[in-house]
Short mmCIF file of C-alpha atoms and ligand atoms in Angstrom, two decimals:
data_model
loop_
_atom_site.label_atom_id
_atom_site.label_comp_id
_atom_site.label_asym_id
_atom_site.label_seq_id
_atom_site.Cartn_x
_atom_site.Cartn_y
_atom_site.Cartn_z
CA UNK A 1 54.36 -51.93 -49.92
CA UNK A 2 51.36 -53.89 -51.18
CA UNK A 3 51.71 -56.12 -54.25
CA UNK A 4 50.11 -55.34 -57.62
CA UNK A 5 46.86 -57.14 -56.84
CA UNK A 6 46.48 -55.83 -53.32
CA UNK A 7 44.65 -52.72 -52.22
CA UNK A 8 46.51 -49.56 -53.10
CA UNK A 9 46.34 -46.43 -55.21
CA UNK A 10 46.48 -48.41 -58.48
CA UNK A 11 43.61 -50.72 -57.53
CA UNK A 12 41.39 -47.85 -56.40
CA UNK A 13 42.25 -45.92 -59.59
CA UNK A 14 40.95 -48.83 -61.73
CA UNK A 15 37.77 -49.03 -59.65
CA UNK A 16 37.20 -45.29 -60.07
CA UNK A 17 37.95 -45.40 -63.79
CA UNK A 18 35.50 -48.30 -64.23
CA UNK A 19 32.84 -46.28 -62.41
CA UNK A 20 33.48 -43.37 -64.78
CA UNK A 21 34.54 -41.11 -61.89
CA UNK A 22 38.28 -40.72 -62.38
CA UNK A 23 38.99 -39.12 -65.76
CA UNK A 24 42.38 -38.76 -67.40
CA UNK A 25 42.34 -35.03 -66.59
CA UNK A 26 42.39 -35.80 -62.84
CA UNK A 27 44.77 -38.80 -63.03
CA UNK A 28 48.00 -36.82 -62.48
CA UNK A 29 46.52 -35.16 -59.37
CA UNK A 30 45.25 -38.54 -58.10
CA UNK A 31 48.75 -39.99 -58.47
CA UNK A 32 50.54 -36.99 -56.95
CA UNK A 33 48.21 -36.56 -53.95
CA UNK A 34 47.78 -39.99 -52.30
CA UNK A 35 44.67 -40.42 -50.20
CA UNK A 36 46.65 -42.06 -47.39
CA UNK A 37 48.52 -38.79 -46.79
CA UNK A 38 45.22 -37.14 -45.82
CA UNK A 39 43.64 -39.78 -43.60
CA UNK A 40 44.27 -39.80 -39.84
CA UNK A 41 45.39 -42.92 -37.99
CA UNK A 42 41.89 -43.53 -36.62
CA UNK A 43 38.94 -43.85 -38.99
CA UNK A 44 35.44 -45.33 -39.21
CA UNK A 45 34.88 -46.69 -42.73
CA UNK A 46 31.55 -46.37 -44.53
CA UNK A 47 29.47 -49.52 -44.94
CA UNK A 48 26.13 -50.34 -46.60
CA UNK A 49 26.62 -48.01 -49.56
CA UNK A 50 28.59 -45.56 -47.45
CA UNK A 51 25.66 -44.36 -45.36
CA UNK A 52 26.60 -46.16 -42.16
CA UNK A 53 29.88 -46.33 -40.30
CA UNK A 54 31.72 -49.50 -39.37
CA UNK A 55 33.78 -49.96 -36.20
CA UNK A 56 36.96 -47.98 -35.69
CA UNK A 57 40.15 -48.98 -37.49
CA UNK A 58 43.43 -47.78 -36.00
CA UNK A 59 46.49 -47.66 -38.21
CA UNK A 60 48.77 -48.33 -35.23
CA UNK A 61 47.12 -51.62 -34.31
CA UNK A 62 45.81 -52.78 -37.70
CA UNK A 63 47.84 -51.14 -40.49
CA UNK A 64 46.78 -53.66 -43.17
CA UNK A 65 43.05 -53.05 -42.67
CA UNK A 66 43.62 -49.30 -42.44
CA UNK A 67 45.44 -49.34 -45.78
CA UNK A 68 42.83 -51.60 -47.38
CA UNK A 69 39.95 -49.28 -46.37
CA UNK A 70 41.85 -46.12 -47.39
CA UNK A 71 42.23 -47.61 -50.86
CA UNK A 72 38.59 -48.71 -51.11
CA UNK A 73 35.79 -46.64 -52.57
CA UNK A 74 34.20 -45.80 -49.21
CA UNK A 75 33.90 -42.61 -47.17
CA UNK A 76 36.00 -42.50 -44.01
CA UNK A 77 34.52 -40.78 -40.98
CA UNK A 78 37.19 -38.89 -39.06
CA UNK A 79 35.20 -36.95 -36.45
CA UNK A 80 32.02 -37.45 -34.38
CA UNK A 81 29.74 -34.83 -32.83
CA UNK A 82 31.88 -31.84 -33.80
CA UNK A 83 34.80 -33.30 -31.87
CA UNK A 84 32.84 -33.56 -28.61
CA UNK A 85 32.99 -37.36 -28.81
CA UNK A 86 36.63 -38.49 -28.73
CA UNK A 87 37.68 -42.11 -28.29
CA UNK A 88 37.19 -45.20 -30.36
CA UNK A 89 33.46 -45.89 -30.13
CA UNK A 90 31.04 -44.20 -32.50
CA UNK A 91 29.32 -40.98 -31.47
CA UNK A 92 25.82 -39.84 -32.40
CA UNK A 93 26.57 -38.09 -35.71
CA UNK A 94 29.54 -38.18 -38.05
CA UNK A 95 30.67 -34.56 -38.51
CA UNK A 96 33.83 -34.74 -40.61
CA UNK A 97 35.19 -37.24 -43.08
CA UNK A 98 37.33 -38.00 -46.08
CA UNK A 99 34.61 -38.36 -48.72
CA UNK A 100 33.91 -41.39 -50.89
CA UNK A 101 36.47 -41.26 -53.74
CA UNK A 102 33.81 -41.86 -56.40
CA UNK A 103 32.00 -38.71 -55.18
CA UNK A 104 35.24 -36.72 -54.90
CA UNK A 105 36.22 -37.32 -58.52
CA UNK A 106 32.70 -37.19 -59.96
CA UNK A 107 32.19 -33.79 -58.35
CA UNK A 108 35.61 -32.55 -59.46
CA UNK A 109 34.75 -33.68 -62.96
CA UNK A 110 31.39 -31.86 -62.77
CA UNK A 111 33.23 -28.73 -61.62
CA UNK A 112 34.92 -28.54 -65.03
CA UNK A 113 38.04 -26.64 -63.91
CA UNK A 114 40.45 -25.12 -66.39
CA UNK A 115 43.95 -23.78 -66.04
CA UNK A 116 43.96 -20.42 -64.23
CA UNK A 117 40.59 -20.92 -62.55
CA UNK A 118 40.15 -19.72 -58.98
CA UNK A 119 38.21 -22.14 -56.79
CA UNK A 120 36.43 -21.82 -53.45
CA UNK A 121 35.90 -25.08 -51.55
CA UNK A 122 33.50 -25.19 -48.59
CA UNK A 123 34.28 -28.03 -46.15
CA UNK A 124 38.05 -28.62 -46.00
CA UNK A 125 37.69 -31.79 -43.90
CA UNK A 126 40.89 -33.79 -44.24
CA UNK A 127 42.17 -31.51 -47.00
CA UNK A 128 42.36 -34.19 -49.71
CA UNK A 129 39.95 -32.48 -52.11
CA UNK A 130 41.69 -29.12 -51.57
CA UNK A 131 45.02 -30.80 -52.24
CA UNK A 132 43.77 -32.33 -55.51
CA UNK A 133 42.52 -28.91 -56.62
CA UNK A 134 45.71 -27.18 -55.49
CA UNK A 135 47.86 -29.67 -57.41
CA UNK A 136 45.83 -29.18 -60.58
CA UNK A 137 45.34 -25.39 -60.45
CA UNK A 138 48.15 -24.18 -58.21
CA UNK A 139 47.72 -23.56 -54.46
CA UNK A 140 47.44 -19.80 -55.06
CA UNK A 141 44.17 -20.42 -56.95
CA UNK A 142 42.45 -22.44 -54.22
CA UNK A 143 40.70 -21.17 -51.10
CA UNK A 144 39.19 -23.72 -48.72
CA UNK A 145 36.96 -22.94 -45.72
CA UNK A 146 36.42 -25.19 -42.71
CA UNK A 147 34.17 -24.35 -39.77
CA UNK A 148 35.97 -26.55 -37.25
CA UNK A 149 39.31 -25.04 -36.11
CA UNK A 150 40.85 -28.39 -35.08
CA UNK A 151 39.86 -30.04 -38.37
CA UNK A 152 41.23 -27.06 -40.33
CA UNK A 153 44.52 -27.14 -38.40
CA UNK A 154 45.03 -30.84 -39.11
CA UNK A 155 44.23 -30.30 -42.81
CA UNK A 156 46.69 -27.40 -42.98
CA UNK A 157 49.39 -29.62 -41.51
CA UNK A 158 48.74 -32.38 -44.06
CA UNK A 159 48.53 -29.94 -46.95
CA UNK A 160 51.87 -28.39 -45.94
CA UNK A 161 53.45 -31.84 -45.63
CA UNK A 162 52.31 -32.54 -49.20
CA UNK A 163 53.94 -29.30 -50.32
CA UNK A 164 50.59 -27.72 -51.13
CA UNK A 165 49.46 -24.64 -49.23
CA UNK A 166 46.12 -23.35 -50.46
CA UNK A 167 44.60 -20.62 -48.30
CA UNK A 168 42.82 -22.60 -45.56
CA UNK A 169 40.37 -20.41 -43.70
CA UNK A 170 38.56 -21.21 -40.44
CA UNK A 171 35.04 -19.86 -40.71
CA UNK A 172 31.48 -20.39 -41.80
CA UNK A 173 31.67 -21.47 -45.42
CA UNK A 174 28.12 -20.22 -45.94
CA UNK A 175 29.68 -16.74 -45.99
CA UNK A 176 32.15 -17.84 -48.67
CA UNK A 177 35.47 -16.01 -48.51
CA UNK A 178 35.10 -12.52 -50.02
CA UNK A 179 38.86 -11.83 -49.85
CA UNK A 180 39.56 -14.44 -52.52
CA UNK A 181 36.64 -13.56 -54.83
CA UNK A 182 35.70 -13.60 -57.62
CA UNK A 183 35.77 -17.38 -58.05
CA UNK A 184 35.40 -19.27 -61.30
CA UNK A 185 34.30 -22.38 -59.45
CA UNK A 186 32.67 -23.05 -56.07
CA UNK A 187 32.48 -26.57 -54.66
CA UNK A 188 30.77 -27.59 -51.41
CA UNK A 189 31.68 -30.92 -49.85
CA UNK A 190 28.95 -30.67 -47.22
CA UNK A 191 25.20 -30.86 -47.90
CA UNK A 192 22.86 -27.87 -47.98
CA UNK A 193 19.12 -27.30 -48.19
CA UNK A 194 19.56 -23.64 -49.19
CA UNK A 195 22.32 -22.33 -51.46
CA UNK A 196 23.96 -19.45 -49.55
CA UNK A 197 23.61 -16.46 -51.86
CA UNK A 198 27.14 -15.32 -50.88
CA UNK A 199 28.45 -18.12 -53.13
CA UNK A 200 26.65 -16.60 -56.12
CA UNK A 201 27.73 -13.05 -55.21
CA UNK A 202 31.37 -14.11 -54.94
CA UNK A 203 31.30 -16.05 -58.22
CA UNK A 204 32.41 -14.58 -61.54
CA UNK A 205 29.89 -14.39 -64.37
CA UNK A 206 29.75 -17.82 -66.01
CA UNK A 207 31.13 -19.52 -62.88
CA UNK A 208 30.02 -23.01 -61.89
CA UNK A 209 28.79 -23.99 -58.42
CA UNK A 210 28.74 -27.69 -57.52
CA UNK A 211 26.96 -28.52 -54.26
CA UNK A 212 25.03 -31.43 -52.69
CA UNK A 213 21.49 -30.16 -52.10
CA UNK A 214 18.57 -31.85 -50.37
CA UNK A 215 15.40 -30.99 -48.46
CA UNK A 216 15.06 -31.84 -44.75
CA UNK A 217 12.80 -34.84 -45.50
CA UNK A 218 15.58 -36.69 -47.32
CA UNK A 219 16.97 -37.38 -50.74
CA UNK A 220 20.05 -35.41 -51.78
CA UNK A 221 21.67 -34.74 -55.14
CA UNK A 222 24.55 -32.68 -56.45
CA UNK A 223 23.44 -29.48 -58.18
CA UNK A 224 25.61 -28.02 -60.94
CA UNK A 225 24.66 -24.35 -61.27
CA UNK A 226 25.94 -21.77 -63.72
CA UNK A 227 26.02 -18.16 -62.59
CA UNK A 228 24.45 -15.73 -65.06
CA UNK A 229 25.07 -12.02 -65.52
CA UNK A 230 21.78 -11.28 -63.78
CA UNK A 231 22.98 -12.77 -60.47
CA UNK A 232 20.86 -15.86 -61.01
CA UNK A 233 22.47 -19.29 -60.69
CA UNK A 234 20.73 -22.15 -62.41
CA UNK A 235 21.35 -25.73 -63.45
CA UNK A 236 20.49 -29.41 -63.20
CA UNK A 237 21.08 -32.02 -60.53
CA UNK A 238 23.73 -34.33 -61.87
CA UNK A 239 24.14 -37.23 -59.42
CA UNK A 240 22.71 -38.48 -56.16
CA UNK A 241 24.71 -37.89 -52.97
CA UNK A 242 24.62 -38.31 -49.19
CA UNK A 243 26.90 -35.67 -47.69
CA UNK A 244 26.86 -34.56 -44.06
CA UNK A 245 25.25 -31.14 -43.71
CA UNK A 246 26.74 -27.68 -43.46
CA UNK A 247 26.68 -26.96 -39.72
CA UNK A 248 24.07 -24.18 -39.76
CA UNK A 249 21.78 -26.12 -42.08
CA UNK A 250 21.61 -29.27 -39.98
CA UNK A 251 18.13 -30.37 -39.12
CA UNK A 252 17.19 -30.69 -35.48
CA UNK A 253 13.76 -32.27 -35.45
CA UNK A 254 11.53 -32.23 -32.36
CA UNK A 255 10.97 -35.62 -30.68
CA UNK A 256 7.82 -37.46 -31.71
CA UNK A 257 6.49 -37.29 -28.13
CA UNK A 258 6.56 -33.48 -28.32
CA UNK A 259 3.69 -33.55 -30.84
CA UNK A 260 0.13 -32.95 -29.62
CA UNK A 261 -1.97 -36.08 -29.35
CA UNK A 262 0.87 -38.59 -29.73
CA UNK A 263 0.89 -39.64 -26.07
CA UNK A 264 -2.89 -39.45 -25.51
CA UNK A 265 -4.79 -42.69 -24.78
CA UNK A 266 -7.06 -43.47 -26.45
CA UNK A 267 -5.43 -41.91 -29.47
CA UNK A 268 -7.35 -38.89 -30.80
CA UNK A 269 -6.07 -39.55 -34.34
CA UNK A 270 -8.45 -40.32 -37.21
CA UNK A 271 -7.90 -43.71 -38.79
CA UNK A 272 -8.21 -45.16 -42.24
CA UNK A 273 -6.39 -47.49 -44.60
CA UNK A 274 -4.19 -46.57 -47.53
CA UNK A 275 -3.02 -48.36 -50.64
CA UNK A 276 0.17 -46.26 -50.61
CA UNK A 277 2.81 -48.60 -49.22
CA UNK A 278 5.24 -46.98 -46.76
CA UNK A 279 7.86 -49.05 -48.60
CA UNK A 280 7.26 -47.04 -51.78
CA UNK A 281 8.00 -43.85 -49.83
CA UNK A 282 11.63 -44.91 -49.28
CA UNK A 283 12.83 -44.43 -52.88
CA UNK A 284 15.60 -41.77 -52.73
CA UNK A 285 14.19 -39.89 -55.75
CA UNK A 286 10.69 -39.94 -54.37
CA UNK A 287 11.92 -38.77 -50.97
CA UNK A 288 13.60 -35.85 -52.71
CA UNK A 289 10.34 -35.04 -54.51
CA UNK A 290 8.26 -35.23 -51.33
CA UNK A 291 10.80 -33.09 -49.45
CA UNK A 292 10.78 -30.44 -52.19
CA UNK A 293 6.99 -30.27 -52.33
CA UNK A 294 6.42 -30.39 -48.56
CA UNK A 295 9.46 -28.53 -47.22
CA UNK A 296 8.41 -28.63 -43.56
CA UNK A 297 8.03 -32.42 -43.48
CA UNK A 298 10.30 -34.94 -41.78
CA UNK A 299 10.00 -38.64 -41.05
CA UNK A 300 10.93 -41.28 -38.51
CA UNK A 301 10.87 -45.06 -38.73
CA UNK A 302 10.15 -47.41 -35.81
CA UNK A 303 11.19 -50.99 -36.57
CA UNK A 304 8.93 -53.82 -35.40
CA UNK A 305 9.17 -57.60 -35.69
CA UNK A 306 9.37 -59.68 -38.88
CA UNK A 307 10.10 -56.82 -41.25
CA UNK A 308 7.15 -54.69 -40.10
CA UNK A 309 7.70 -51.03 -39.26
CA UNK A 310 5.87 -47.79 -38.49
CA UNK A 311 6.57 -44.74 -40.67
CA UNK A 312 5.88 -41.38 -39.03
CA UNK A 313 5.42 -38.17 -41.02
CA UNK A 314 5.66 -35.01 -38.91
CA UNK A 315 5.75 -31.28 -39.61
CA UNK A 316 8.54 -29.10 -38.23
CA UNK A 317 5.89 -26.68 -36.91
CA UNK A 318 4.80 -29.47 -34.48
CA UNK A 319 1.14 -29.19 -35.43
CA UNK A 320 0.38 -32.45 -37.26
CA UNK A 321 1.50 -36.02 -37.68
CA UNK A 322 0.59 -39.19 -39.50
CA UNK A 323 1.77 -42.73 -39.03
CA UNK A 324 1.42 -45.70 -41.35
CA UNK A 325 2.07 -49.30 -40.37
CA UNK A 326 3.95 -51.39 -42.90
CA UNK A 327 3.42 -55.15 -42.77
CA UNK A 328 5.17 -57.29 -45.41
CA UNK A 329 2.96 -58.78 -48.18
CA UNK A 330 -0.04 -56.55 -47.37
CA UNK A 331 -1.56 -54.26 -49.98
CA UNK A 332 -3.56 -52.09 -47.54
CA UNK A 333 -1.95 -50.32 -44.60
CA UNK A 334 -3.36 -48.77 -41.39
CA UNK A 335 -2.94 -44.99 -41.19
CA UNK A 336 -3.56 -42.60 -38.28
CA UNK A 337 -3.53 -38.82 -38.82
CA UNK A 338 -3.77 -36.00 -36.31
CA UNK A 339 -3.67 -32.20 -36.36
CA UNK A 340 -4.90 -29.46 -38.67
CA UNK A 341 -3.09 -31.04 -41.63
CA UNK A 342 -3.60 -34.48 -43.10
CA UNK A 343 0.04 -35.36 -43.73
CA UNK A 344 -0.57 -38.83 -45.18
CA UNK A 345 -3.02 -37.29 -47.68
CA UNK A 346 -0.35 -34.73 -48.61
CA UNK A 347 2.12 -37.58 -49.16
CA UNK A 348 -0.45 -39.45 -51.30
CA UNK A 349 -0.94 -36.33 -53.45
CA UNK A 350 2.81 -35.97 -53.98
CA UNK A 351 3.14 -39.67 -54.85
CA UNK A 352 0.37 -39.29 -57.47
CA UNK A 353 2.13 -36.24 -58.94
CA UNK A 354 5.45 -38.11 -59.04
CA UNK A 355 3.90 -41.14 -60.74
CA UNK A 356 2.04 -38.97 -63.26
CA UNK A 357 5.34 -37.33 -64.22
CA UNK A 358 6.92 -40.74 -64.87
CA UNK A 359 8.68 -41.11 -61.48
CA UNK A 360 11.43 -38.61 -62.27
CA UNK A 361 14.93 -39.27 -60.99
CA UNK A 362 17.27 -36.46 -59.90
CA UNK A 363 18.56 -35.91 -63.40
CA UNK A 364 15.21 -34.47 -64.48
CA UNK A 365 15.24 -31.88 -61.71
CA UNK A 366 17.13 -28.60 -61.55
CA UNK A 367 17.59 -25.65 -59.21
CA UNK A 368 17.37 -21.88 -59.69
CA UNK A 369 18.88 -19.52 -57.10
CA UNK A 370 18.11 -15.78 -57.12
CA UNK A 371 18.73 -13.03 -54.54
CA UNK A 372 15.12 -13.54 -53.45
CA UNK A 373 15.11 -17.31 -53.01
CA UNK A 374 15.44 -20.65 -54.76
CA UNK A 375 13.18 -23.18 -56.40
CA UNK A 376 13.41 -26.65 -57.86
CA UNK A 377 12.12 -27.33 -61.36
CA UNK A 378 11.31 -30.36 -63.44
CA UNK A 379 12.79 -30.76 -66.96
CA UNK A 380 13.06 -27.02 -67.59
CA UNK A 381 13.61 -23.88 -65.49
CA UNK A 382 10.17 -22.53 -66.45
CA UNK A 383 8.46 -25.57 -64.95
CA UNK A 384 8.77 -25.11 -61.15
CA UNK A 385 7.90 -28.06 -58.94
CA UNK A 386 4.80 -27.14 -56.92
CA UNK A 387 5.40 -26.45 -53.26
CA UNK A 388 2.57 -27.14 -50.81
CA UNK A 389 2.62 -24.11 -48.52
CA UNK A 390 0.81 -24.96 -45.28
C1 SAM B 1 32.49 -34.44 -45.86
S1 SAM B 1 33.57 -33.41 -44.97
C2 SAM B 1 34.57 -32.69 -46.25
C3 SAM B 1 35.51 -33.62 -46.92
C4 SAM B 1 36.74 -32.91 -47.45
N1 SAM B 1 36.48 -32.06 -48.59
C5 SAM B 1 37.90 -33.82 -47.72
O1 SAM B 1 38.49 -33.79 -48.80
O2 SAM B 1 38.28 -34.54 -46.78
C6 SAM B 1 32.53 -32.02 -44.58
C7 SAM B 1 33.26 -30.94 -43.83
O3 SAM B 1 32.46 -29.76 -43.88
C8 SAM B 1 32.71 -29.04 -42.69
N2 SAM B 1 31.67 -28.03 -42.50
C9 SAM B 1 30.42 -28.17 -41.99
N3 SAM B 1 29.80 -26.99 -41.95
C10 SAM B 1 30.64 -26.07 -42.45
C11 SAM B 1 30.57 -24.68 -42.65
N4 SAM B 1 29.50 -23.98 -42.30
N5 SAM B 1 31.64 -24.05 -43.20
C12 SAM B 1 32.76 -24.75 -43.53
N6 SAM B 1 32.90 -26.07 -43.33
C13 SAM B 1 31.86 -26.74 -42.82
C14 SAM B 1 32.73 -30.14 -41.64
O4 SAM B 1 33.35 -29.70 -40.45
C15 SAM B 1 33.50 -31.23 -42.37
O5 SAM B 1 34.86 -31.17 -42.08
#
């Protein structure tokens, strides 16, 4: 057992309390449901703010480091490439994890559960979040859905070993789980770009939906929606996030070379300079804004020498592209644009809008979901953020 000052449940609890994530209401569940009981022997810990994965740590060969990472405030990747990439090296994409504890408890806090509430969780993963909910509300009040049968089976085993057996369903969480409805709370622990309307339909009037939402371009934040009697769910974004996507809402962007004109020499693109620094485009809140306003946009970065890089903007319809070359200490940047749309000009227009509005962060945005669609708003639901329809 680790000593008082070493990594362990107590140390992580203080970290989470200091960050304002772990409240006294969730403390008994945190104590009763130890994270280590839900983490497999082999994990890849988050680094650099949690967005990248470090090298594998195996409990059997390095138990001290395994324990130290489990009781650190980092996400732990537990599966790559939907299980198609076994072994110890990293695969292409992380596809299942035990989430960052700060996010787990901040989202549980935002969920605002009360005794007797029925909860639907989408994205069982390791089962830790489901276990925390089951401890607090009773396993009979928790339904958790996982798309990956092997991941769900492992979670079921760990939940049973902890004496907690919420209904663990293998299926597409975008469909919810009608058998357990109506739910007082719905929580997604995978990211979405569209709120599946099934979640609203299966929610009781007044229910709360907490889900990480973000456009394909980038930027993601947790939406906290309240379901009204009219079948409309509405509410603010409450914190930034970086969750892996719901399987069916993953983005698969075409390669840059598949775009017309990219490979042609000499380049047919029109050229100019811009005062909009590609560096300013990387702010997470601005990325969110650009992605909301230009929903068919995605980007790629090509690193060059000495801190220089090329930022590509491309449309998912494969018609147009723009690239801007960032060079440190410059105030003017070379831009090339090609296709029927001028994507850098669209990005400049969105940046001007964002600056005029005072560079809003997530907290000023909100989301409304109706049976007909969804839209993001700024400051108030009657102030929709403009969407540039191509
Ligand atoms: C970040 S992990 C969830 C962490 C988990 N709540 C925990 O406590 O360990 C995201 C999970 O969502 C699952 N997932 C992705 N798409 C899904 C879908 N359509 N329906 C249900 N689960 C899905 C992934 O397989 C993955 O296990």
